[in-house]
Amino acid sequence: MTKLLSRAIGGASVLAIALAATSASAATWRYAFEEALEEVQGKFAQKFKEEIEANTDHQVQLFPFGTLGESDDIMEQAQSGILQFVDQSPGFTGALIPEAQVFFVPYLLPQDTETLNEFFRSSVAINEMFPKLYAEQGLELLTMFPEGEVCMTTQEPVTSPDDLNEVKFRVMTNPLLVESYKAFGATPTPLPWGEVYGALQTGIIQGQENPGFFLESTKMYEVTDVITCIGHNNFTTAVMANKDFYDGLGEEDQKAIDAAIEASFEYILEYQQGLQETSLKKIQEAKPEMEINILSDEQRKPFMETAGTVEDAFIEMTGDGGEEILNQMKKDLEAAESAKQ
């Protein structure tokens, strides 16, 4: 009886130690992003959480926009290791990584969805060049993905750059985006996102830009009267991990994260099919008097002619490194177009 009891106690101890070890190896990872839970970044984050929790012992805690501060705040928290993951647009990351501003060169990214998606999948610039730059800032670049065509919301119709003359237009705190809207004829006004609705309501600014789903979900149509789509850009975002955290993980966890990112990437591209059109339709239904204009190729020409000026400004800001990335992106876009054919 004593031997049996001893063995039972010994077996229980081993089991307790094993369970404790399993518990100790499981962790809760914190992931913040710049949008609401049901917006595109939130959908991506939810899919990532689902994949991680289905395939590992870890949990993922999600922090939508505003819960941990503005974009600058969550980036600082990711760099310091308070957050394990962060989703932030290169529009904000441009202060840390000037080359990331390349995504704001107008008319660089294609409107064709198939070509655009292939570019983000296979781009040498995104998958090989940018990770090195992010690593220098203590960040592991996990992926970049498009969120939808950017459209302007203003108080008056816009059919040419002349219509933006003296219009105070909200932009992210991004030097190249400032140059882009100067080239468009506007008066660019950097503002944190949390101040935009009120600034439009009170007339401090008269315009801003965002993808259709974001215009609809944030109700920007309530404080503006016209939406204008000129095809100049597709909003891009980047998902990153704190590099020390990522590098400190075992190979199994790294593989799980990479697989979850890949699954989430493909999921979000599929999720966005038709999202722009649906969002604009919802806006029209919510505010029938809202004027929604999709400019023709002819109307877009004066805006397209500004791209060269903005490219020059980008190269001046970023030097040889920026020019190399810009040239590689152009090659990647050509390859993506060829792959589609």
Short mmCIF file of C-alpha atoms in Angstrom, two decimals:
data_model
loop_
_atom_site.label_atom_id
_atom_site.label_comp_id
_atom_site.label_asym_id
_atom_site.label_seq_id
_atom_site.Cartn_x
_atom_site.Cartn_y
_atom_site.Cartn_z
CA MET A 1 0.00 0.00 0.00
CA THR A 2 2.80 2.39 0.88
CA LYS A 3 4.61 1.66 -2.41
CA LEU A 4 1.40 2.14 -4.39
CA LEU A 5 0.66 5.40 -2.57
CA SER A 6 4.20 6.55 -3.18
CA ARG A 7 3.93 5.73 -6.86
CA ALA A 8 0.57 7.52 -7.09
CA ILE A 9 1.97 10.61 -5.41
CA GLY A 10 5.05 10.46 -7.63
CA GLY A 11 2.91 10.12 -10.75
CA ALA A 12 0.72 13.02 -9.67
CA SER A 13 3.81 15.15 -9.09
CA VAL A 14 5.14 14.41 -12.56
CA LEU A 15 1.73 15.26 -14.03
CA ALA A 16 1.59 18.50 -12.05
CA ILE A 17 5.07 19.47 -13.25
CA ALA A 18 4.11 18.67 -16.85
CA LEU A 19 0.94 20.72 -16.58
CA ALA A 20 2.85 23.61 -15.01
CA ALA A 21 5.39 23.49 -17.83
CA THR A 22 2.62 23.53 -20.42
CA SER A 23 0.98 26.46 -18.63
CA ALA A 24 4.27 28.33 -18.42
CA SER A 25 4.93 27.88 -22.15
CA ALA A 26 1.50 29.28 -23.11
CA ALA A 27 1.36 33.07 -23.34
CA THR A 28 -1.05 35.89 -24.09
CA TRP A 29 0.17 38.00 -26.99
CA ARG A 30 -1.02 41.59 -27.33
CA TYR A 31 -1.93 42.91 -30.79
CA ALA A 32 -3.02 46.52 -31.50
CA PHE A 33 -4.27 48.03 -34.74
CA GLU A 34 -5.48 51.36 -36.14
CA GLU A 35 -9.10 50.53 -36.89
CA ALA A 36 -12.23 49.16 -35.23
CA LEU A 37 -12.74 45.45 -34.70
CA GLU A 38 -15.17 45.11 -37.64
CA GLU A 39 -13.06 47.14 -40.08
CA VAL A 40 -10.41 45.63 -42.37
CA GLN A 41 -7.48 45.65 -39.95
CA GLY A 42 -9.79 44.28 -37.26
CA LYS A 43 -10.96 41.47 -39.53
CA PHE A 44 -7.33 40.58 -40.29
CA ALA A 45 -6.49 40.62 -36.58
CA GLN A 46 -9.47 38.40 -35.71
CA LYS A 47 -8.42 35.85 -38.34
CA PHE A 48 -4.83 35.91 -37.00
CA LYS A 49 -6.13 35.36 -33.44
CA GLU A 50 -8.31 32.48 -34.63
CA GLU A 51 -5.37 30.79 -36.40
CA ILE A 52 -2.96 31.20 -33.49
CA GLU A 53 -5.41 29.97 -30.88
CA ALA A 54 -6.42 26.99 -33.04
CA ASN A 55 -2.85 25.87 -33.69
CA THR A 56 -0.91 26.81 -30.53
CA ASP A 57 -1.42 27.05 -26.77
CA HIS A 58 -1.15 30.85 -26.94
CA GLN A 59 -3.91 33.44 -26.70
CA VAL A 60 -4.08 36.72 -28.63
CA GLN A 61 -5.55 39.82 -27.00
CA LEU A 62 -6.77 42.41 -29.52
CA PHE A 63 -6.70 46.18 -29.01
CA PRO A 64 -8.72 48.18 -31.59
CA PHE A 65 -8.09 51.85 -32.35
CA GLY A 66 -8.31 54.15 -29.37
CA THR A 67 -7.99 51.53 -26.65
CA LEU A 68 -4.25 52.13 -26.26
CA GLY A 69 -3.99 55.62 -27.72
CA GLU A 70 -3.25 57.01 -31.19
CA SER A 71 -1.04 55.43 -33.87
CA ASP A 72 2.16 56.92 -32.45
CA ASP A 73 1.36 55.42 -29.05
CA ILE A 74 0.87 51.86 -30.27
CA MET A 75 4.05 51.98 -32.33
CA GLU A 76 6.05 53.05 -29.27
CA GLN A 77 4.45 50.24 -27.30
CA ALA A 78 5.37 47.71 -29.99
CA GLN A 79 8.97 48.91 -30.14
CA SER A 80 9.29 48.75 -26.35
CA GLY A 81 7.83 45.23 -26.18
CA ILE A 82 4.61 46.14 -24.34
CA LEU A 83 2.83 44.93 -27.47
CA GLN A 84 3.93 41.83 -29.35
CA PHE A 85 2.13 42.78 -32.59
CA VAL A 86 1.04 46.03 -34.22
CA ASP A 87 -0.72 46.90 -37.47
CA GLN A 88 0.18 50.36 -38.71
CA SER A 89 0.05 52.10 -42.06
CA PRO A 90 3.33 53.21 -43.65
CA GLY A 91 1.68 56.62 -43.56
CA PHE A 92 2.52 56.78 -39.87
CA THR A 93 5.62 54.60 -39.99
CA GLY A 94 7.15 57.02 -42.50
CA ALA A 95 8.64 59.05 -39.66
CA LEU A 96 10.62 55.97 -38.55
CA ILE A 97 11.20 54.45 -41.98
CA PRO A 98 11.20 57.22 -44.62
CA GLU A 99 11.32 54.68 -47.47
CA ALA A 100 7.87 53.39 -46.41
CA GLN A 101 6.42 56.65 -47.73
CA VAL A 102 6.78 55.20 -51.24
CA PHE A 103 3.22 53.91 -50.85
CA PHE A 104 2.04 57.53 -51.11
CA VAL A 105 3.48 58.21 -54.54
CA PRO A 106 0.23 58.80 -56.46
CA TYR A 107 -0.72 56.38 -59.21
CA LEU A 108 2.12 54.00 -58.35
CA LEU A 109 -0.18 51.14 -57.26
CA PRO A 110 -2.57 49.70 -59.87
CA GLN A 111 -6.35 49.82 -59.61
CA ASP A 112 -6.71 46.32 -61.01
CA THR A 113 -7.33 44.13 -57.96
CA GLU A 114 -5.76 40.97 -59.39
CA THR A 115 -2.51 42.77 -60.25
CA LEU A 116 -2.49 44.58 -56.91
CA ASN A 117 -2.94 41.37 -54.91
CA GLU A 118 -0.22 39.58 -56.86
CA PHE A 119 2.12 42.50 -56.26
CA PHE A 120 1.63 42.29 -52.48
CA ARG A 121 2.14 38.51 -52.58
CA SER A 122 5.33 38.45 -54.62
CA SER A 123 6.99 41.89 -54.36
CA VAL A 124 10.76 41.75 -53.79
CA ALA A 125 10.60 45.24 -52.27
CA ILE A 126 7.99 44.18 -49.70
CA ASN A 127 9.26 40.70 -48.91
CA GLU A 128 13.04 41.25 -49.05
CA MET A 129 13.96 44.94 -48.89
CA PHE A 130 11.51 46.42 -46.40
CA PRO A 131 12.05 43.75 -43.67
CA LYS A 132 15.68 44.93 -43.30
CA LEU A 133 14.56 48.53 -42.79
CA TYR A 134 11.91 47.56 -40.26
CA ALA A 135 14.41 45.38 -38.39
CA GLU A 136 16.60 48.45 -37.85
CA GLN A 137 13.70 49.91 -35.85
CA GLY A 138 13.25 46.80 -33.70
CA LEU A 139 10.35 45.48 -35.79
CA GLU A 140 9.79 42.18 -37.61
CA LEU A 141 7.78 42.97 -40.74
CA LEU A 142 5.31 40.09 -41.09
CA THR A 143 3.26 41.30 -44.04
CA MET A 144 1.83 44.28 -45.90
CA PHE A 145 -1.61 44.27 -47.49
CA PRO A 146 -3.93 46.69 -49.34
CA GLU A 147 -7.14 47.92 -47.72
CA GLY A 148 -8.98 49.49 -50.63
CA GLU A 149 -8.99 52.41 -53.03
CA VAL A 150 -8.62 55.77 -51.32
CA CYS A 151 -11.26 58.42 -52.09
CA MET A 152 -11.54 62.05 -51.01
CA THR A 153 -14.42 63.48 -49.01
CA THR A 154 -14.91 67.25 -49.37
CA GLN A 155 -17.57 69.92 -49.00
CA GLU A 156 -17.51 70.86 -52.71
CA PRO A 157 -17.12 68.76 -55.89
CA VAL A 158 -13.58 68.04 -57.11
CA THR A 159 -13.05 67.50 -60.82
CA SER A 160 -9.55 68.96 -61.17
CA PRO A 161 -6.64 70.15 -58.99
CA ASP A 162 -8.05 73.68 -59.28
CA ASP A 163 -11.01 72.59 -57.16
CA LEU A 164 -8.64 71.81 -54.27
CA ASN A 165 -7.11 75.29 -54.27
CA GLU A 166 -7.05 76.63 -50.67
CA VAL A 167 -8.92 73.55 -49.42
CA LYS A 168 -7.51 72.58 -46.02
CA PHE A 169 -7.11 68.86 -46.49
CA ARG A 170 -6.36 66.52 -43.58
CA VAL A 171 -3.40 64.20 -44.14
CA MET A 172 -1.55 61.78 -41.90
CA THR A 173 1.65 63.09 -40.34
CA ASN A 174 3.61 61.98 -43.40
CA PRO A 175 5.93 64.34 -45.33
CA LEU A 176 5.34 62.69 -48.71
CA LEU A 177 1.56 62.74 -48.34
CA VAL A 178 1.90 66.45 -47.59
CA GLU A 179 3.86 66.85 -50.86
CA SER A 180 1.28 64.81 -52.74
CA TYR A 181 -1.63 67.03 -51.69
CA LYS A 182 0.41 70.16 -52.33
CA ALA A 183 0.91 68.84 -55.86
CA PHE A 184 -2.86 68.24 -56.08
CA GLY A 185 -3.37 71.94 -55.24
CA ALA A 186 -4.68 71.56 -51.67
CA THR A 187 -3.41 72.93 -48.36
CA PRO A 188 -2.36 69.74 -46.54
CA THR A 189 -3.09 69.79 -42.81
CA PRO A 190 -1.64 66.94 -40.69
CA LEU A 191 -4.03 65.85 -37.91
CA PRO A 192 -4.35 62.78 -35.66
CA TRP A 193 -7.29 60.64 -36.75
CA GLY A 194 -9.19 61.21 -33.52
CA GLU A 195 -9.57 64.92 -34.35
CA VAL A 196 -10.73 64.59 -37.96
CA TYR A 197 -14.53 64.27 -37.57
CA GLY A 198 -14.73 67.31 -35.29
CA ALA A 199 -12.39 69.34 -37.49
CA LEU A 200 -14.59 68.66 -40.53
CA GLN A 201 -17.71 69.46 -38.52
CA THR A 202 -16.36 72.83 -37.40
CA GLY A 203 -14.73 73.76 -40.70
CA ILE A 204 -11.13 73.67 -39.46
CA ILE A 205 -10.51 71.37 -42.45
CA GLN A 206 -12.62 70.84 -45.54
CA GLY A 207 -11.46 67.44 -46.75
CA GLN A 208 -9.78 64.11 -46.00
CA GLU A 209 -9.10 60.78 -47.74
CA ASN A 210 -9.70 57.13 -46.86
CA PRO A 211 -10.90 53.84 -48.37
CA GLY A 212 -14.63 53.47 -48.93
CA PHE A 213 -15.25 51.03 -46.06
CA PHE A 214 -13.64 53.50 -43.63
CA LEU A 215 -15.67 56.44 -44.94
CA GLU A 216 -18.79 54.38 -44.32
CA SER A 217 -17.92 52.92 -40.92
CA THR A 218 -16.61 56.20 -39.46
CA LYS A 219 -19.54 58.17 -40.94
CA MET A 220 -17.33 60.75 -42.65
CA TYR A 221 -20.27 61.36 -44.99
CA GLU A 222 -22.12 63.04 -42.10
CA VAL A 223 -19.67 65.95 -42.08
CA THR A 224 -18.86 66.17 -45.82
CA ASP A 225 -21.02 66.39 -48.92
CA VAL A 226 -18.98 64.93 -51.78
CA ILE A 227 -16.93 61.76 -52.31
CA THR A 228 -14.47 61.82 -55.20
CA CYS A 229 -12.47 58.80 -56.36
CA ILE A 230 -9.54 59.67 -58.63
CA GLY A 231 -7.74 56.31 -58.54
CA HIS A 232 -4.57 57.76 -57.06
CA ASN A 233 -3.88 55.23 -54.32
CA ASN A 234 -4.82 52.09 -52.44
CA PHE A 235 -4.45 52.30 -48.67
CA THR A 236 -1.62 50.02 -47.52
CA THR A 237 -0.95 48.72 -44.04
CA ALA A 238 1.77 46.63 -42.39
CA VAL A 239 1.62 44.01 -39.64
CA MET A 240 4.73 43.85 -37.46
CA ALA A 241 6.01 42.04 -34.39
CA ASN A 242 8.43 43.31 -31.80
CA LYS A 243 11.70 41.89 -33.17
CA ASP A 244 13.20 40.83 -29.84
CA PHE A 245 9.96 38.98 -29.05
CA TYR A 246 9.83 37.28 -32.47
CA ASP A 247 13.52 36.34 -32.50
CA GLY A 248 13.22 34.94 -28.98
CA LEU A 249 10.50 32.47 -29.94
CA GLY A 250 11.12 28.85 -30.74
CA GLU A 251 10.99 27.68 -34.36
CA GLU A 252 7.56 26.10 -33.83
CA ASP A 253 6.00 29.38 -32.64
CA GLN A 254 7.65 31.37 -35.44
CA LYS A 255 6.25 28.95 -37.99
CA ALA A 256 2.81 29.20 -36.39
CA ILE A 257 2.90 33.00 -36.60
CA ASP A 258 4.07 32.95 -40.22
CA ALA A 259 1.33 30.47 -41.16
CA ALA A 260 -1.32 32.54 -39.33
CA ILE A 261 -0.15 35.67 -41.16
CA GLU A 262 -0.32 33.91 -44.52
CA ALA A 263 -3.83 32.60 -43.83
CA SER A 264 -4.97 36.04 -42.65
CA PHE A 265 -3.44 37.70 -45.73
CA GLU A 266 -5.37 35.49 -48.14
CA TYR A 267 -8.52 35.83 -46.04
CA ILE A 268 -8.40 39.63 -46.06
CA LEU A 269 -7.91 39.84 -49.83
CA GLU A 270 -10.99 37.67 -50.32
CA TYR A 271 -12.94 39.61 -47.67
CA GLN A 272 -12.38 42.84 -49.60
CA GLN A 273 -13.89 41.57 -52.85
CA GLY A 274 -16.54 44.16 -53.75
CA LEU A 275 -16.15 45.94 -50.40
CA GLN A 276 -15.49 49.36 -51.95
CA GLU A 277 -18.63 49.27 -54.10
CA THR A 278 -20.76 47.96 -51.23
CA SER A 279 -19.48 50.67 -48.88
CA LEU A 280 -20.19 53.50 -51.33
CA LYS A 281 -23.68 52.09 -51.88
CA LYS A 282 -24.32 52.04 -48.11
CA ILE A 283 -23.19 55.67 -47.86
CA GLN A 284 -25.59 56.65 -50.66
CA GLU A 285 -28.43 54.83 -48.89
CA ALA A 286 -27.60 56.50 -45.56
CA LYS A 287 -27.36 59.96 -47.16
CA PRO A 288 -29.15 60.06 -50.54
CA GLU A 289 -28.03 63.65 -51.21
CA MET A 290 -24.35 62.62 -50.95
CA GLU A 291 -22.59 63.26 -54.26
CA ILE A 292 -20.32 60.37 -55.26
CA ASN A 293 -18.09 60.96 -58.28
CA ILE A 294 -15.76 58.48 -59.96
CA LEU A 295 -13.57 60.60 -62.21
CA SER A 296 -13.01 59.51 -65.80
CA ASP A 297 -9.55 58.79 -67.23
CA GLU A 298 -9.61 62.19 -68.90
CA GLN A 299 -10.48 63.97 -65.65
CA ARG A 300 -7.71 62.11 -63.83
CA LYS A 301 -4.94 63.23 -66.17
CA PRO A 302 -4.11 66.51 -64.36
CA PHE A 303 -3.82 64.60 -61.09
CA MET A 304 -1.70 61.88 -62.70
CA GLU A 305 0.67 64.51 -64.06
CA THR A 306 1.69 65.39 -60.49
CA ALA A 307 3.13 61.91 -59.83
CA GLY A 308 6.57 62.79 -61.20
CA THR A 309 6.90 65.75 -58.83
CA VAL A 310 6.03 63.56 -55.85
CA GLU A 311 8.45 60.84 -56.97
CA ASP A 312 11.22 63.45 -57.11
CA ALA A 313 10.30 64.62 -53.60
CA PHE A 314 10.39 61.01 -52.35
CA ILE A 315 13.89 60.44 -53.76
CA GLU A 316 15.09 63.72 -52.32
CA MET A 317 13.78 62.67 -48.88
CA THR A 318 15.15 59.13 -48.95
CA GLY A 319 18.24 59.22 -51.18
CA ASP A 320 19.67 56.24 -53.03
CA GLY A 321 17.95 53.73 -50.74
CA GLY A 322 14.52 55.17 -51.48
CA GLU A 323 15.20 55.33 -55.21
CA GLU A 324 16.29 51.68 -55.19
CA ILE A 325 13.05 50.65 -53.47
CA LEU A 326 10.93 52.75 -55.84
CA ASN A 327 12.63 51.20 -58.89
CA GLN A 328 12.22 47.70 -57.45
CA MET A 329 8.54 48.31 -56.78
CA LYS A 330 8.07 49.34 -60.40
CA LYS A 331 9.75 46.10 -61.50
CA ASP A 332 7.58 44.13 -59.08
CA LEU A 333 4.45 45.78 -60.47
CA GLU A 334 5.47 44.90 -64.03
CA ALA A 335 6.05 41.30 -62.92
CA ALA A 336 2.64 41.21 -61.22
CA GLU A 337 0.97 42.50 -64.38
CA SER A 338 2.77 39.85 -66.49
CA ALA A 339 1.80 37.10 -64.04
CA LYS A 340 -1.86 38.08 -64.39
CA GLN A 341 -1.64 37.65 -68.16
#
